[in-house]
XYZ file of N, CA and C in Angstrom:
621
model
N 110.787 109.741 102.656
C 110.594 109.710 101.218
C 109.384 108.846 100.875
N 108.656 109.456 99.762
C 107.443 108.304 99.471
C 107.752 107.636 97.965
N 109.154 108.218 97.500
C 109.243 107.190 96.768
C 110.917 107.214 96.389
N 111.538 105.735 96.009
C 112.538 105.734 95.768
C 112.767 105.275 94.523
N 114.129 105.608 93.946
C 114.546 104.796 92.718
C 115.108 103.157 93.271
N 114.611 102.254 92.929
C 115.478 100.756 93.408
C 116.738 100.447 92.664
N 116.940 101.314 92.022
C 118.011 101.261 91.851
C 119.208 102.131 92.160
N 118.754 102.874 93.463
C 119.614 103.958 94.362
C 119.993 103.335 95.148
N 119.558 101.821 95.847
C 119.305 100.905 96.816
C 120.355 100.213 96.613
N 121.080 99.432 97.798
C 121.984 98.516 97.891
C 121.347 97.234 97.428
N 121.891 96.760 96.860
C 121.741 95.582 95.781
C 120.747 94.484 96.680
N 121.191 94.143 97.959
C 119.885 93.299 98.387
C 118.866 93.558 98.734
N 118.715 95.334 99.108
C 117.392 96.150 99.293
C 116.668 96.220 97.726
N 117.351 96.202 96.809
C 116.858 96.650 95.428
C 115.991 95.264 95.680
N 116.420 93.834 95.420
C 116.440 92.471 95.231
C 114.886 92.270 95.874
N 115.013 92.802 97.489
C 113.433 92.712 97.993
C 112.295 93.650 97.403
N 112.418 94.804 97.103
C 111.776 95.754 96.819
C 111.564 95.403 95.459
N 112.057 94.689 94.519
C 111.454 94.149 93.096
C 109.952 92.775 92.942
N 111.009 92.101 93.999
C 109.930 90.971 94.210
C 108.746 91.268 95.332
N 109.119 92.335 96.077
C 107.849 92.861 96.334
C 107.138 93.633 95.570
N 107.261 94.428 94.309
C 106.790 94.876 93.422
C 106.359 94.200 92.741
N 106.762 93.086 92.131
C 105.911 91.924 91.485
C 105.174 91.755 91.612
N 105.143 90.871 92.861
C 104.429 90.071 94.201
C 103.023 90.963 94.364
N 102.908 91.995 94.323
C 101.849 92.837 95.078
C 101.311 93.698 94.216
N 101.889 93.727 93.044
C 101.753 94.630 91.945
C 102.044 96.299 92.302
N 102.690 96.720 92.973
C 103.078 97.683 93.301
C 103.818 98.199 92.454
N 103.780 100.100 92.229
C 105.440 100.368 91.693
C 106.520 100.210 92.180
N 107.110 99.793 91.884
C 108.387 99.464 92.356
C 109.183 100.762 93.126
N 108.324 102.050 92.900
C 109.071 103.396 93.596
C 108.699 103.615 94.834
N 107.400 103.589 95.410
C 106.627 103.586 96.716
C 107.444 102.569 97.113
N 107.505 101.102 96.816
C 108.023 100.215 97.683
C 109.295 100.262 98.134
N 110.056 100.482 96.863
C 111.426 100.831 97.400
C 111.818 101.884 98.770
N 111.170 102.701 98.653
C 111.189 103.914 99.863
C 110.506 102.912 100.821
N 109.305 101.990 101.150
C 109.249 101.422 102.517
C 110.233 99.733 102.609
N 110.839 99.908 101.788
C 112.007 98.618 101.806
C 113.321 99.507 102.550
N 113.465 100.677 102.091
C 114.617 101.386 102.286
C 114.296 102.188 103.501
N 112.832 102.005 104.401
C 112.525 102.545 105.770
C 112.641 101.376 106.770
N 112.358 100.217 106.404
C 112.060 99.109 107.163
C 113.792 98.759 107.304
N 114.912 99.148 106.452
C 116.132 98.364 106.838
C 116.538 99.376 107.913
N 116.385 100.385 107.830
C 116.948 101.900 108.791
C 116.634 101.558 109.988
N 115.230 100.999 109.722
C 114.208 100.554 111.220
C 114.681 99.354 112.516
N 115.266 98.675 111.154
C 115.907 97.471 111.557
C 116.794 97.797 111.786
N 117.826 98.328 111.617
C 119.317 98.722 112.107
C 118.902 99.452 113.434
N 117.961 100.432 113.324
C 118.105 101.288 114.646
C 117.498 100.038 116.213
N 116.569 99.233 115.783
C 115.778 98.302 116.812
C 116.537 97.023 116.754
N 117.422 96.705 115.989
C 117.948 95.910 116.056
C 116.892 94.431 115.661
N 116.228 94.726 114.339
C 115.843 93.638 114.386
C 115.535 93.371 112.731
N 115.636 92.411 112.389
C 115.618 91.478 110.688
C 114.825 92.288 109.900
N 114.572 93.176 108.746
C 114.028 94.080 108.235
C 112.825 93.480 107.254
N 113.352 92.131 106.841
C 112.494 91.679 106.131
C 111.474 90.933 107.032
N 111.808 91.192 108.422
C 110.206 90.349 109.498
C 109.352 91.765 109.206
N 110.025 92.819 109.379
C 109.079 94.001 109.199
C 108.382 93.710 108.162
N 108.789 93.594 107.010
C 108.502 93.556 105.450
C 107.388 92.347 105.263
N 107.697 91.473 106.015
C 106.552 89.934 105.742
C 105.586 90.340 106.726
N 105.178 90.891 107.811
C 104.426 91.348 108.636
C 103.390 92.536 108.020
N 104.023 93.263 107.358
C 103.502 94.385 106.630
C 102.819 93.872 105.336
N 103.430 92.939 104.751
C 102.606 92.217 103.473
C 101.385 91.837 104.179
N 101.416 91.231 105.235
C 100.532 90.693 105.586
C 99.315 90.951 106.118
N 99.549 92.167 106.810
C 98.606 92.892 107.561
C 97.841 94.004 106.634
N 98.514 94.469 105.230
C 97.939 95.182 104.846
C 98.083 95.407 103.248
N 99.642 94.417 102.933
C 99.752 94.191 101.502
C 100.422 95.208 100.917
N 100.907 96.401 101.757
C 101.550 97.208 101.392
C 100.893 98.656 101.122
N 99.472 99.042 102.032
C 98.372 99.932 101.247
C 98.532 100.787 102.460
N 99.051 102.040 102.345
C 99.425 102.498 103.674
C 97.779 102.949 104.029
N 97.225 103.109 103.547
C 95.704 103.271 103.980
C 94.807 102.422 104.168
N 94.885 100.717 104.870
C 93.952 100.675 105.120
C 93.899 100.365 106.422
N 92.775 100.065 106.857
C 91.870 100.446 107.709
C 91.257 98.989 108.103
N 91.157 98.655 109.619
C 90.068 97.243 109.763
C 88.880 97.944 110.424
N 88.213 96.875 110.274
C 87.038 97.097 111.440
C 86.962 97.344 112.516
N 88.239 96.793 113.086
C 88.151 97.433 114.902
C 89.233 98.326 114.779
N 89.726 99.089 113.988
C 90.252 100.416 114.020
C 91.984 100.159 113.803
N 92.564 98.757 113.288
C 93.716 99.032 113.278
C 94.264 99.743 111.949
N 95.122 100.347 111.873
C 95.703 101.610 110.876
C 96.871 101.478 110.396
N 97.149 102.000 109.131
C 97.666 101.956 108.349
C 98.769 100.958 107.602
N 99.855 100.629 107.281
C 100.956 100.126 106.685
C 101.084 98.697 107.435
N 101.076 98.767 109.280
C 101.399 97.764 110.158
C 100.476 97.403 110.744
N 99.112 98.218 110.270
C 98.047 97.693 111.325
C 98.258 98.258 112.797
N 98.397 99.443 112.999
C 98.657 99.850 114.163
C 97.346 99.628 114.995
N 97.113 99.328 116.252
C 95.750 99.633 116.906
C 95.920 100.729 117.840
N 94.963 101.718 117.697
C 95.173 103.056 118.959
C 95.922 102.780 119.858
N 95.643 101.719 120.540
C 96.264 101.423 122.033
C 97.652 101.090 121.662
N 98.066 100.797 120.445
C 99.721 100.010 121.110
C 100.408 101.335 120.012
N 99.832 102.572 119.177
C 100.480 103.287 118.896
C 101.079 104.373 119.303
N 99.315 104.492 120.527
C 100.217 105.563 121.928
C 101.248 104.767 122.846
N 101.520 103.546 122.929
C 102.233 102.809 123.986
C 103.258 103.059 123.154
N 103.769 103.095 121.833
C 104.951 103.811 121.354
C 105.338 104.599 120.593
N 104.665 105.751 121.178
C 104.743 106.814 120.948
C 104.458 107.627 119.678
N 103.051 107.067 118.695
C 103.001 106.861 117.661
C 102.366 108.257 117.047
N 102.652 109.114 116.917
C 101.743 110.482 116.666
C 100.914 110.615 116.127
N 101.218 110.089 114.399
C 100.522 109.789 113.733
C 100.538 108.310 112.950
N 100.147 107.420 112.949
C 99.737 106.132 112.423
C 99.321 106.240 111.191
N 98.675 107.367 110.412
C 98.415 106.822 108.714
C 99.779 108.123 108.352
N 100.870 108.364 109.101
C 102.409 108.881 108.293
C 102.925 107.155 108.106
N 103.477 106.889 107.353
C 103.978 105.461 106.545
C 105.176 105.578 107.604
N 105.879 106.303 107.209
C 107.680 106.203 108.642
C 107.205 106.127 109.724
N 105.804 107.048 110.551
C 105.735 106.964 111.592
C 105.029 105.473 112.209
N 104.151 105.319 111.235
C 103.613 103.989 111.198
C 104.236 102.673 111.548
N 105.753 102.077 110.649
C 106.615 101.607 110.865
C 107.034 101.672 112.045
N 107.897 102.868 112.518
C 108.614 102.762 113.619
C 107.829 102.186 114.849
N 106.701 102.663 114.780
C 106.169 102.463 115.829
C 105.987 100.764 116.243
N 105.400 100.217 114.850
C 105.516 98.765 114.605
C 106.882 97.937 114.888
N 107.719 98.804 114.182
C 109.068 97.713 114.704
C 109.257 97.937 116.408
N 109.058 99.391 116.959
C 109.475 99.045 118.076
C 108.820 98.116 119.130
N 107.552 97.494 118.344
C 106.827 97.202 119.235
C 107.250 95.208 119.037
N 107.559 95.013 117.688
C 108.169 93.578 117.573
C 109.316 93.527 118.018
N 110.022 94.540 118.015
C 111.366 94.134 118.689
C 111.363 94.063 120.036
N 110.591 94.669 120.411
C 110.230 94.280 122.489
C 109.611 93.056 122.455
N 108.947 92.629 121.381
C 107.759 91.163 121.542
C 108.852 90.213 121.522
N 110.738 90.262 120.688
C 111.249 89.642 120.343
C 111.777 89.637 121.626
N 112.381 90.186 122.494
C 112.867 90.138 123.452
C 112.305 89.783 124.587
N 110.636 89.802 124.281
C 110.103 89.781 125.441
C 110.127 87.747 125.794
N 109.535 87.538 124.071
C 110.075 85.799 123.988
C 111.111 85.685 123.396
N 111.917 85.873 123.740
C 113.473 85.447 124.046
C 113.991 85.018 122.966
N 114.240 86.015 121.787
C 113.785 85.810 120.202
C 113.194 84.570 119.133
N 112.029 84.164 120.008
C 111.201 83.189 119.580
C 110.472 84.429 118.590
N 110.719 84.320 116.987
C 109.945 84.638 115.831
C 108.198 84.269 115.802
N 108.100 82.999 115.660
C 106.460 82.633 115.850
C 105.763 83.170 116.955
N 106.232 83.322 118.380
C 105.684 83.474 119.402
C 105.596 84.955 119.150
N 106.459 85.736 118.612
C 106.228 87.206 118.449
C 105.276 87.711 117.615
N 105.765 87.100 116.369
C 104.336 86.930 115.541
C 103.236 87.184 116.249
N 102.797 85.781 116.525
C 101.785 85.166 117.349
C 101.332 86.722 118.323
N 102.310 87.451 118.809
C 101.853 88.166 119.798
C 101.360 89.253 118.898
N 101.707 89.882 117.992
C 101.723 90.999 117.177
C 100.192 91.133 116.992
N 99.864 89.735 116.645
C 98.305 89.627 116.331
C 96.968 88.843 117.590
N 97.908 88.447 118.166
C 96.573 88.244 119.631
C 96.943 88.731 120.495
N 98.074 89.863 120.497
C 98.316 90.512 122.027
C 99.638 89.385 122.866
N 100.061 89.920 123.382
C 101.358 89.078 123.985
C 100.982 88.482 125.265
N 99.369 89.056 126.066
C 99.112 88.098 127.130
C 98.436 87.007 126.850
N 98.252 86.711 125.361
C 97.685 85.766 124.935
C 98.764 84.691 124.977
N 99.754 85.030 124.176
C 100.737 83.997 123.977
C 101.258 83.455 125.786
N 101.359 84.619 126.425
C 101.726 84.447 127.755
C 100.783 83.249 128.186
N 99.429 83.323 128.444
C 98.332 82.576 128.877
C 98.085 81.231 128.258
N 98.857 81.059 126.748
C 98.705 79.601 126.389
C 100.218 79.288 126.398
N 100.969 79.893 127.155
C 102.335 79.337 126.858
C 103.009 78.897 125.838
N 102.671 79.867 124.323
C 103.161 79.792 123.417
C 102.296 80.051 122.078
N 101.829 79.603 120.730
C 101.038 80.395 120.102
C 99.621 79.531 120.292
N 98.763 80.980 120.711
C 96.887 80.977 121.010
C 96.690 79.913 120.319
N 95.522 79.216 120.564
C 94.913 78.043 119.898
C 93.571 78.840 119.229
N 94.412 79.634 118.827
C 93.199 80.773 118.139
C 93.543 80.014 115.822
N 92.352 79.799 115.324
C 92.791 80.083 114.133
C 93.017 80.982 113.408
N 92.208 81.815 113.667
C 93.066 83.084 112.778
C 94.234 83.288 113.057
N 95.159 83.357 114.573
C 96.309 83.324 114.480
C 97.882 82.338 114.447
N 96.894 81.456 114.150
C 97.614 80.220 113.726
C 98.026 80.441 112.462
N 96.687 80.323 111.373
C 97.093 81.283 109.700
C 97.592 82.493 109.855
N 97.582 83.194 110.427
C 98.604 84.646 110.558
C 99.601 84.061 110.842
N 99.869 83.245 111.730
C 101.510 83.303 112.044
C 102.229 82.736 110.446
N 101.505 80.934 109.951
C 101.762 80.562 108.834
C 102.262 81.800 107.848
N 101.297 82.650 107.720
C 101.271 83.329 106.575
C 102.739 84.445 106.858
N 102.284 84.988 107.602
C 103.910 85.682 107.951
C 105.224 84.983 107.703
N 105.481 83.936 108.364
C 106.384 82.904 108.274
C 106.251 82.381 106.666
N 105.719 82.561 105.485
C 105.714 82.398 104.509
C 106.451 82.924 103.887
N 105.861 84.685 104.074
C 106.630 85.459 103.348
C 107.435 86.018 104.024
N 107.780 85.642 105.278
C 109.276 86.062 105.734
C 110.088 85.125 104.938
N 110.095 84.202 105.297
C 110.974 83.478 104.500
C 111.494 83.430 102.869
N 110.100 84.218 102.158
C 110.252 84.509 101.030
C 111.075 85.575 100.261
N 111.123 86.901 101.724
C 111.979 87.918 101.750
C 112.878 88.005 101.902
N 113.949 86.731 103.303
C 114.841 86.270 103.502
C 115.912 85.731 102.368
N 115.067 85.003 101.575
C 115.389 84.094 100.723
C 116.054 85.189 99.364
N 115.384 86.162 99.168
C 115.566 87.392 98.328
C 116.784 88.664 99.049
N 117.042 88.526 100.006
C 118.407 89.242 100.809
C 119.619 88.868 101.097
N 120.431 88.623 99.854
C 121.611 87.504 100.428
C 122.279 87.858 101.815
N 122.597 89.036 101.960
C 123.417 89.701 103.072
C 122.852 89.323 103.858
N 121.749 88.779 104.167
C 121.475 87.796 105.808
C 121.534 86.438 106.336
N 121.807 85.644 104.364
C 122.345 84.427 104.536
C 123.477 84.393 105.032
N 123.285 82.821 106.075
C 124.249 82.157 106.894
C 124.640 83.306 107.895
N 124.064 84.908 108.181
C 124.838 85.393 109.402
C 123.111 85.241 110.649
N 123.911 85.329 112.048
C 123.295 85.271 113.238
C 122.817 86.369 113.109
N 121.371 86.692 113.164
C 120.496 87.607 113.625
C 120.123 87.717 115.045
N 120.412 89.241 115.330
C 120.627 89.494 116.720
C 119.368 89.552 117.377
N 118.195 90.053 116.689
C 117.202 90.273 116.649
C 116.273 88.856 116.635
N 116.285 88.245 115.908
C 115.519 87.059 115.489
C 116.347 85.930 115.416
N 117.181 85.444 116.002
C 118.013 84.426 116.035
C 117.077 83.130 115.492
N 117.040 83.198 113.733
C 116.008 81.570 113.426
C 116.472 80.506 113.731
N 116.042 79.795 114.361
C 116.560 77.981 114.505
C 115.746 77.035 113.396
N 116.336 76.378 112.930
C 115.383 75.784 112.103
C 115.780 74.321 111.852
N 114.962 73.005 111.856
C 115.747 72.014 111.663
C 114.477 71.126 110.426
N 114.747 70.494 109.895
C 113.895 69.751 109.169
C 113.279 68.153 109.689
N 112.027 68.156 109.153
C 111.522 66.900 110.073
C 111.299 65.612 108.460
N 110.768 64.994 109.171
C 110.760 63.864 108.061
C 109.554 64.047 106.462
N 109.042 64.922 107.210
C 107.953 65.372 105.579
C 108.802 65.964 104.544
N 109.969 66.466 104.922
C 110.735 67.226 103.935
C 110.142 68.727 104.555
N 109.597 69.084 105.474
C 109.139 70.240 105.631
C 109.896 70.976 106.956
N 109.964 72.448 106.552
C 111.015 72.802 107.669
C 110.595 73.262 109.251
N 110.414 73.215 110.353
C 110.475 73.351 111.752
C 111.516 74.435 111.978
N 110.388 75.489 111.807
C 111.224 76.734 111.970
C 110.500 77.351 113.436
N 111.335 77.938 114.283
C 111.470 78.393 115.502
C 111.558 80.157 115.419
N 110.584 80.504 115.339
C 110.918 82.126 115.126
C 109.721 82.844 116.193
N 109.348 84.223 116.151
C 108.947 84.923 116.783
C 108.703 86.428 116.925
N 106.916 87.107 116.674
C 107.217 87.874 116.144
C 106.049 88.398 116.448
N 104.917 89.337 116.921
C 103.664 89.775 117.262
C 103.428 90.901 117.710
N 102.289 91.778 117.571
C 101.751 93.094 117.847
C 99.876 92.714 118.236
N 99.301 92.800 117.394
C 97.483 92.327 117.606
C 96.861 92.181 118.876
N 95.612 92.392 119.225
C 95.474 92.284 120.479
C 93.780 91.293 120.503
N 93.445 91.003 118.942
C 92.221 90.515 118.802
C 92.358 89.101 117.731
N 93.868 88.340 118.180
C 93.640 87.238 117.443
C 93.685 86.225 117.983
N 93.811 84.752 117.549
C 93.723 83.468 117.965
C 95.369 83.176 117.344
N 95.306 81.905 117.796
C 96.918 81.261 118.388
C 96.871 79.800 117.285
N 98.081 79.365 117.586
C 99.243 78.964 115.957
C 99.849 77.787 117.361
N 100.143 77.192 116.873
C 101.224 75.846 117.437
C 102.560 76.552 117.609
N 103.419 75.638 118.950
C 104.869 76.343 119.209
C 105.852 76.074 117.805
N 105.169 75.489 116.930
C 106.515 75.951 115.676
C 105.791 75.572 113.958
N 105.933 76.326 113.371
C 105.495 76.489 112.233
C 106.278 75.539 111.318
N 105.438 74.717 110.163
C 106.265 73.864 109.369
C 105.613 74.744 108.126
N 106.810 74.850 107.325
C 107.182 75.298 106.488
C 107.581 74.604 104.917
N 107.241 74.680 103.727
C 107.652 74.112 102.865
C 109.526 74.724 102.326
N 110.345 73.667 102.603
C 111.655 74.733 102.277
C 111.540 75.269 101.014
N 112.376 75.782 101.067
C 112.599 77.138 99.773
C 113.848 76.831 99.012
């Protein structure tokens, strides 16, 4: 579907898909249909729907058409190489786009042992990056990518009650607070194969 009513949506899908309509200035009908693809996505890969959703803000803001300079595509930023690695047919179809993206964070999640940042981290410098610094690249751009993801994940989280207080199988967050008042969140989450690297844990302003 390329577009939904949000109000056909289960009450915490409606909840994200508004404040992502806000947020981005979007209609609220396009979004709803990739709020209401990304939870399907997540149920089938087994992994947090709104990491899809903060990953996708991020990489492209929600514009299933654009386009970078070194060729990554559409909705998730697909790059040629990791859309044939799963099986991606077409990359500017919005569903096909997705799937291909989640399946590729949900292997990054498993691959670091559902470390969120480190997956991140991989999504956007490639996962032998994270491998090679033993955790996130001392790259800046993907240091602010990871930040920025981890922003609005949390912002999406925060907007889905149905995932407060339960264990995510997928993204198991750890999170503890340090003395700034700022939160030490432990997550993990990556696709990219041309970025720089982020510290092993992201501080966060709580919410």
């Amino acid at each position: 579907a390329t577009a939904t009513d949000p109000a056909d949506l289960p009450k915490q899908q409606a909840a994200v898909a508004f404040w992502i309509s806000k947020k981005y200035k979007v209609a609220p009908e396009p979004v709803a249909a990739l709020v209401e693809e990304a939870y399907k996505l997540g149920t089938k890969v087994k992994l947090d729907p709104t990491l899809i959703l903060a990953i996708m803000a991020i990489e492209s803001g929600f514009n299933p058409f654009a386009q970078s300079p070194v060729g990554a595509q559409g909705l998730m930023q697909l790059m040629p190489a990791t859309a044939r690695r799963f099986k991606v047919s077409n990359p500017w179809n919005p569903a096909d786009n997705i799937e291909g993206s989640a399946k590729y964070i949900a292997w990054l999640m498993r691959r670091f042992n559902n470390n969120v940042e480190f997956a991140v981290a991989g999504y956007n410098a490639g996962e032998g990056n994270v491998d090679k610094y033993n955790g996130i690249p001392p790259f800046k751009e993907t240091r602010n990518y990871v930040k920025s993801v981890m922003s609005r994940y949390h912002s999406l989280y925060k907007n889905d009650s149905a995932l407060l207080g339960k264990t995510m199988n997928a993204n198991n967050a750890s999170s503890t607070t340090n003395g700034s008042g700022m939160q030490n969140v432990s997550y993990g989450t990556s696709s990219n194969t041309n970025s720089a690297s982020y510290a092993n844990s992201a501080y966060l302003p709580l919410l």
